[in-house]
One Martini backbone bead per residue (centre of mass of N, CA, C, O) as a GRO file, in nm:
protein
  178
    1MET     BB    1  -1.000   0.843   2.736
    2ASP     BB    2  -0.774   0.928   2.450
    3LYS     BB    3  -0.685   1.138   2.283
    4ILE     BB    4  -0.652   1.221   1.957
    5ASP     BB    5  -0.466   1.346   1.641
    6ILE     BB    6  -0.535   1.294   1.366
    7GLU     BB    7  -0.383   1.512   1.223
    8LYS     BB    8  -0.094   1.393   1.331
    9LEU     BB    9  -0.111   1.155   1.223
   10ASN     BB   10  -0.141   1.142   1.018
   11ARG     BB   11   0.101   1.277   0.937
   12GLU     BB   12   0.335   1.050   1.065
   13ASN     BB   13   0.237   0.835   0.879
   14PHE     BB   14   0.291   0.963   0.566
   15ARG     BB   15   0.552   1.018   0.582
   16SER     BB   16   0.681   0.684   0.604
   17MET     BB   17   0.495   0.623   0.331
   18MET     BB   18   0.703   0.884   0.204
   19ASN     BB   19   0.959   0.712   0.262
   20ALA     BB   20   0.953   0.391   0.173
   21LEU     BB   21   0.858   0.474  -0.140
   22SER     BB   22   1.118   0.666  -0.177
   23ARG     BB   23   1.268   0.355  -0.045
   24PRO     BB   24   1.295   0.084  -0.128
   25GLY     BB   25   1.309  -0.129   0.170
   26SER     BB   26   1.240   0.028   0.361
   27ILE     BB   27   1.131   0.067   0.712
   28GLU     BB   28   0.885   0.207   0.844
   29GLU     BB   29   0.688   0.402   1.096
   30ILE     BB   30   0.394   0.328   1.222
   31LYS     BB   31   0.082   0.483   1.392
   32PRO     BB   32  -0.186   0.383   1.498
   33LEU     BB   33  -0.552   0.359   1.487
   34PHE     BB   34  -0.768   0.144   1.683
   35LYS     BB   35  -0.560  -0.098   1.661
   36SER     BB   36  -0.452  -0.031   1.381
   37ASN     BB   37  -0.271  -0.062   1.079
   38LEU     BB   38  -0.513  -0.011   0.828
   39LEU     BB   39  -0.659   0.233   0.979
   40ALA     BB   40  -0.468   0.427   0.950
   41VAL     BB   41  -0.384   0.426   0.654
   42ALA     BB   42  -0.664   0.467   0.575
   43ASN     BB   43  -0.700   0.770   0.707
   44THR     BB   44  -0.428   0.904   0.603
   45LEU     BB   45  -0.574   0.837   0.241
   46LEU     BB   46  -0.824   0.925   0.260
   47TYR     BB   47  -1.105   1.074   0.091
   48ALA     BB   48  -1.317   1.162  -0.032
   49GLU     BB   49  -1.273   1.165  -0.360
   50VAL     BB   50  -1.191   0.892  -0.296
   51SER     BB   51  -1.142   0.559  -0.284
   52TYR     BB   52  -1.235   0.217  -0.213
   53PHE     BB   53  -1.124  -0.143  -0.097
   54TYR     BB   54  -1.146  -0.411   0.041
   55LYS     BB   55  -1.043  -0.735   0.185
   56GLY     BB   56  -1.142  -0.780   0.518
   57ASN     BB   57  -1.247  -0.787   0.856
   58GLU     BB   58  -1.242  -0.549   0.924
   59ASP     BB   59  -1.375  -0.218   1.055
   60PHE     BB   60  -1.478   0.063   0.823
   61GLU     BB   61  -1.677   0.264   0.926
   62LEU     BB   62  -1.482   0.482   1.098
   63ILE     BB   63  -1.367   0.603   0.830
   64ASN     BB   64  -1.566   0.642   0.677
   65ALA     BB   65  -1.704   0.849   0.820
   66ILE     BB   66  -1.435   1.026   0.841
   67THR     BB   67  -1.418   1.065   0.559
   68ASN     BB   68  -1.633   0.962   0.316
   69SER     BB   69  -1.570   0.750   0.079
   70LYS     BB   70  -1.571   0.579  -0.180
   71GLU     BB   71  -1.700   0.221  -0.258
   72LEU     BB   72  -1.554   0.015  -0.451
   73SER     BB   73  -1.425  -0.216  -0.684
   74GLU     BB   74  -1.144  -0.339  -0.747
   75ASN     BB   75  -1.203  -0.238  -1.053
   76GLU     BB   76  -1.171   0.122  -0.980
   77ALA     BB   77  -0.987   0.175  -0.706
   78ASP     BB   78  -0.758   0.371  -0.584
   79TYR     BB   79  -0.756   0.165  -0.337
   80VAL     BB   80  -0.646  -0.147  -0.216
   81PHE     BB   81  -0.743  -0.360   0.038
   82CYS     BB   82  -0.631  -0.599   0.268
   83ASP     BB   83  -0.490  -0.936   0.448
   84LYS     BB   84  -0.408  -1.027   0.200
   85LEU     BB   85  -0.192  -1.132  -0.019
   86ASP     BB   86  -0.356  -1.046  -0.352
   87GLU     BB   87  -0.324  -1.156  -0.701
   88GLU     BB   88  -0.635  -1.116  -0.794
   89LEU     BB   89  -0.603  -0.821  -0.738
   90PHE     BB   90  -0.446  -0.706  -0.836
   91GLU     BB   91  -0.467  -0.752  -1.131
   92ALA     BB   92  -0.721  -0.558  -1.140
   93GLY     BB   93  -0.658  -0.318  -1.114
   94LYS     BB   94  -0.575  -0.083  -1.276
   95ILE     BB   95  -0.311   0.205  -1.387
   96GLY     BB   96  -0.329   0.383  -1.574
   97THR     BB   97  -0.260   0.619  -1.791
   98MET     BB   98  -0.055   0.816  -1.970
   99LYS     BB   99  -0.179   1.108  -1.901
  100ASP     BB  100  -0.329   0.939  -1.630
  101PRO     BB  101  -0.175   0.732  -1.446
  102GLU     BB  102  -0.349   0.846  -1.124
  103PHE     BB  103  -0.571   0.626  -1.205
  104SER     BB  104  -0.452   0.418  -1.032
  105SER     BB  105  -0.372   0.184  -0.754
  106THR     BB  106  -0.369   0.127  -0.447
  107TYR     BB  107  -0.184  -0.087  -0.191
  108ILE     BB  108  -0.269  -0.261   0.112
  109PHE     BB  109  -0.122  -0.555   0.263
  110LYS     BB  110  -0.102  -0.735   0.475
  111CYS     BB  111   0.132  -0.870   0.746
  112LYS     BB  112   0.320  -1.023   1.001
  113ASN     BB  113   0.584  -0.998   0.809
  114PHE     BB  114   0.903  -0.970   0.576
  115GLU     BB  115   0.913  -1.253   0.482
  116GLY     BB  116   1.053  -1.442   0.250
  117ILE     BB  117   1.141  -1.376  -0.034
  118GLU     BB  118   1.407  -1.327  -0.206
  119VAL     BB  119   1.539  -1.007  -0.368
  120LYS     BB  120   1.592  -0.759  -0.595
  121LEU     BB  121   1.640  -0.439  -0.616
  122SER     BB  122   1.553  -0.153  -0.826
  123GLY     BB  123   1.624   0.244  -0.869
  124PRO     BB  124   1.471   0.429  -0.774
  125GLY     BB  125   1.594   0.528  -0.420
  126ILE     BB  126   1.847   0.264  -0.518
  127ASN     BB  127   2.136   0.216  -0.463
  128GLY     BB  128   2.112   0.041  -0.687
  129SER     BB  129   2.095  -0.190  -0.516
  130SER     BB  130   1.889  -0.465  -0.290
  131ASN     BB  131   1.791  -0.688  -0.010
  132HIS     BB  132   1.551  -0.846   0.032
  133THR     BB  133   1.226  -0.942   0.227
  134LEU     BB  134   0.909  -1.064   0.026
  135PRO     BB  135   0.529  -1.115   0.112
  136ILE     BB  136   0.505  -1.293  -0.160
  137SER     BB  137   0.540  -1.427  -0.477
  138LYS     BB  138   0.683  -1.486  -0.773
  139ASP     BB  139   0.329  -1.422  -0.879
  140PHE     BB  140   0.384  -1.181  -0.819
  141ILE     BB  141   0.671  -1.020  -0.912
  142GLU     BB  142   0.527  -1.091  -1.222
  143LYS     BB  143   0.321  -0.905  -1.225
  144PHE     BB  144   0.410  -0.642  -1.103
  145ASN     BB  145   0.648  -0.561  -1.368
  146ASN     BB  146   0.364  -0.606  -1.577
  147LYS     BB  147   0.242  -0.347  -1.495
  148ASN     BB  148   0.539  -0.186  -1.417
  149SER     BB  149   0.664  -0.134  -1.768
  150THR     BB  150   0.481   0.101  -1.789
  151PHE     BB  151   0.608   0.439  -1.834
  152PRO     BB  152   0.381   0.561  -1.568
  153MET     BB  153   0.271   0.333  -1.515
  154GLY     BB  154   0.093   0.109  -1.235
  155ASN     BB  155   0.218   0.057  -0.911
  156GLU     BB  156   0.158   0.073  -0.549
  157VAL     BB  157   0.301  -0.091  -0.255
  158PHE     BB  158   0.214  -0.185   0.068
  159PHE     BB  159   0.353  -0.364   0.319
  160ILE     BB  160   0.205  -0.426   0.616
  161ASN     BB  161   0.246  -0.533   1.018
  162GLU     BB  162   0.243  -0.601   1.335
  163LYS     BB  163   0.491  -0.375   1.434
  164ALA     BB  164   0.440  -0.139   1.260
  165GLN     BB  165   0.480  -0.120   0.970
  166VAL     BB  166   0.644  -0.046   0.662
  167LEU     BB  167   0.639  -0.119   0.315
  168ALA     BB  168   0.751  -0.046  -0.067
  169LEU     BB  169   0.637  -0.059  -0.412
  170SER     BB  170   0.747   0.118  -0.659
  171ARG     BB  171   0.656   0.114  -0.986
  172THR     BB  172   0.991   0.179  -1.083
  173THR     BB  173   1.044  -0.090  -0.939
  174LYS     BB  174   1.246  -0.392  -0.936
  175VAL     BB  175   1.229  -0.717  -0.969
  176GLU     BB  176   1.429  -1.018  -0.789
  177VAL     BB  177   1.490  -1.371  -0.782
  178LEU     BB  178   1.737  -1.520  -0.580
   0.00000   0.00000   0.00000
């Protein structure tokens, strides 16, 4: 059995995730944990003082044991994980308040790849604007732009594909369908 330096893995994955978030539309590599990209991200983000909600088929029991984070409902959780894009789940999450915008939900969606609707991204971290394809729907774009319309409130969204890559949209990103 190979030894896993979980702390090192978490540091590397956290850096990749923050790079993706600071440059929306960019693609970063992550390293799987227990052969799972989603569990690697969950282990990176979760700890005893935060909560999560998970909708899917992966086994989160080991992550529960390692992180000791609390499982709450989708409208109370700090981190929301899902095996696919789920617009209703996205709409249910908290967006924080003007005084405490950090009390919002961060979403992590699994996807096969980053192919989908062609969009134009603009905002902080993007030089002017850039065109990308994202594994989302027009309805999701409308919900994303609506939930993130009152800065500093809003949500960050991470997409993790089957190739162990992550792409993110920050709450300050503007998404337009092309």
